[in-house]
Short mmCIF file of C-alpha atoms in Angstrom, two decimals:
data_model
loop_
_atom_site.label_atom_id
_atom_site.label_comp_id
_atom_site.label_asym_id
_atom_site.label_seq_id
_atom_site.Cartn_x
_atom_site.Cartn_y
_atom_site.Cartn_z
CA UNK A 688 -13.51 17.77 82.00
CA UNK A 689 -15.87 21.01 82.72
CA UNK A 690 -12.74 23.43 81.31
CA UNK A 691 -12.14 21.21 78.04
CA UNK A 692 -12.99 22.67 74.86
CA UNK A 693 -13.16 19.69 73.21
CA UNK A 694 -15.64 18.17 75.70
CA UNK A 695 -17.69 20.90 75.33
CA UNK A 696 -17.92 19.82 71.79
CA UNK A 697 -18.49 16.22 72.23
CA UNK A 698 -21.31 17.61 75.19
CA UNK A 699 -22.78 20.03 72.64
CA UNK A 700 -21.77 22.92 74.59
CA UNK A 701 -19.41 24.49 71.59
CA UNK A 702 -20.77 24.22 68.01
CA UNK A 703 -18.33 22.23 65.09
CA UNK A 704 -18.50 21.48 61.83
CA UNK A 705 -18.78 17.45 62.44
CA UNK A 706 -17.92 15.05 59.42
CA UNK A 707 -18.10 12.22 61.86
CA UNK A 708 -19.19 11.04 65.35
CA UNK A 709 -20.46 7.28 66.57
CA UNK A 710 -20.05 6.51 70.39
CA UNK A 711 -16.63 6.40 70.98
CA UNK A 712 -14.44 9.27 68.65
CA UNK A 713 -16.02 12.79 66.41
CA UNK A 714 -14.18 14.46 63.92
CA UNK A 715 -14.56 17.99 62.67
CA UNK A 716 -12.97 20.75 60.88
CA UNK A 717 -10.00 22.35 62.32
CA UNK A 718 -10.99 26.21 62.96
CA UNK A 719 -7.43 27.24 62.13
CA UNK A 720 -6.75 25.08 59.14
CA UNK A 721 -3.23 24.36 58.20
CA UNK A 722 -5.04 23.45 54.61
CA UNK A 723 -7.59 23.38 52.21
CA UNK A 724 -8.55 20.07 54.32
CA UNK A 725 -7.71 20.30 58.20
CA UNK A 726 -9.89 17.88 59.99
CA UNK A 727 -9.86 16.83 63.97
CA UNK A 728 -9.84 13.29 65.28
CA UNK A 729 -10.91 13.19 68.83
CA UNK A 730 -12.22 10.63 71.28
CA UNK A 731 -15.63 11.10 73.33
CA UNK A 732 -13.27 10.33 76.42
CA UNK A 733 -11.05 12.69 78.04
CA UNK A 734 -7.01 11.58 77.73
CA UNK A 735 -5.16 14.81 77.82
CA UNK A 736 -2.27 13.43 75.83
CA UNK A 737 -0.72 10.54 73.88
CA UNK A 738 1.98 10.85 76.61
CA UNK A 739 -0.75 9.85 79.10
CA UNK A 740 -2.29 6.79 77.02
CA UNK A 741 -1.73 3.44 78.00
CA UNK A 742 -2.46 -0.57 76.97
CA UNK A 743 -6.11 0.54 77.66
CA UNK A 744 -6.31 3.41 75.34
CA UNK A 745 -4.88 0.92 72.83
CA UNK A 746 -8.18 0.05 70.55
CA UNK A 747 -9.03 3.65 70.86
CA UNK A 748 -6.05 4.61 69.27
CA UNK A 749 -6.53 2.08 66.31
CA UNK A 750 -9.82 3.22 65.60
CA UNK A 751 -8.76 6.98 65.35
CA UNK A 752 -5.86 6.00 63.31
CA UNK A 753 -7.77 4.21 60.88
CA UNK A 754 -10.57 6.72 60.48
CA UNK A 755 -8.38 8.84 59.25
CA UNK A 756 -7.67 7.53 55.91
CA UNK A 757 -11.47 7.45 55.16
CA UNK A 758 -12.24 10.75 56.37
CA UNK A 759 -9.17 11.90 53.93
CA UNK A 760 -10.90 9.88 50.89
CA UNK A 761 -14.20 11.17 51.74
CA UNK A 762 -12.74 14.97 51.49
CA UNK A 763 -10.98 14.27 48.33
CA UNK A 764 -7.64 13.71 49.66
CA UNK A 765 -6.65 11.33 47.10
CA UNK A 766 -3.19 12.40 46.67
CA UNK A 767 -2.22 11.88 49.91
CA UNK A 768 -2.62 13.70 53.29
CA UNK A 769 -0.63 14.24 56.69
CA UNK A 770 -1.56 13.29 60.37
CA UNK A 771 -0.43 14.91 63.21
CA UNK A 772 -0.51 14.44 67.33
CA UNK A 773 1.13 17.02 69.07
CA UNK A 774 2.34 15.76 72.44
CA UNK A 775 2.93 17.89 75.27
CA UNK A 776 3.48 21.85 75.84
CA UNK A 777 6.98 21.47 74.34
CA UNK A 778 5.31 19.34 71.05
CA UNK A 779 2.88 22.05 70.21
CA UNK A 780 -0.27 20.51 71.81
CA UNK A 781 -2.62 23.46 72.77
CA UNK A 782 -5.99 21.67 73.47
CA UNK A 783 -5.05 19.08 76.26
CA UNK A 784 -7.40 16.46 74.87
CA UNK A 785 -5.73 13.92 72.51
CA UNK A 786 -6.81 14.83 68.64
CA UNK A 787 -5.25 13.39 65.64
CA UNK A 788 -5.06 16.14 62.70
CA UNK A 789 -5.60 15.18 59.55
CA UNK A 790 -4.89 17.55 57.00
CA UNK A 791 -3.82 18.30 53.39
CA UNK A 792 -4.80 19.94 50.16
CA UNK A 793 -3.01 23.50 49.75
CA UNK A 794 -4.24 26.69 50.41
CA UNK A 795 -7.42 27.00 53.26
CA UNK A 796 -8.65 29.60 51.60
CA UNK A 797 -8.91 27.08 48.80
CA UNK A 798 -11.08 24.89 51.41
CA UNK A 799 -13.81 23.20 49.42
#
């Protein structure tokens, strides 16, 4: 989706700061974080919404739920962290491309 900003990022277009991409999902730091550790979970393909996802999204959804507790462990997360998909206008979604958030870890201005 040409408008996308998160297809810009998977195309290269807009810079991140990546912590993880194969062929299929990326994940990168949040450039608002809610915490010391705010990361993005977002697949290569364009779904604008979990409300739009359906039986074929299903393995994609898996796979972004389960990198998330690695990417939490690998940025020292080992008390715990929170995930978060905002659905829809009225759930806080403001990117229309479905991204898990992981987050956690105080303060961002404490971001390691």
């Amino acid at each position: 989706m040409s408008d996308c900003v998160f297809c810009k990022i998977v195309g290269g277009e807009l810079p991140a700061s990546k912590v993880y991409e194969d062929d299929e999902l990326l994940a990168f730091h949040d450039i608002h974080p809610f915490a010391r550790v705010h990361l993005l979970i977002i697949p290569k393909l364009h779904v604008a919404s979990l409300a739009e996802c359906t039986a074929e999204h299903q393995n994609l959804l898996g796979k972004m739920l389960l990198l998330a507790p690695r990417l939490a462990k690998e940025s020292g997360l080992d008390a715990g962290f929170k995930t978060l998909i905002n659905t829809g206008r009225g759930g806080g979604q403001e990117v229309f491309h479905i991204h898990v958030h992981v987050f956690g870890g105080g303060d961002p201005a404490k971001r390691a």
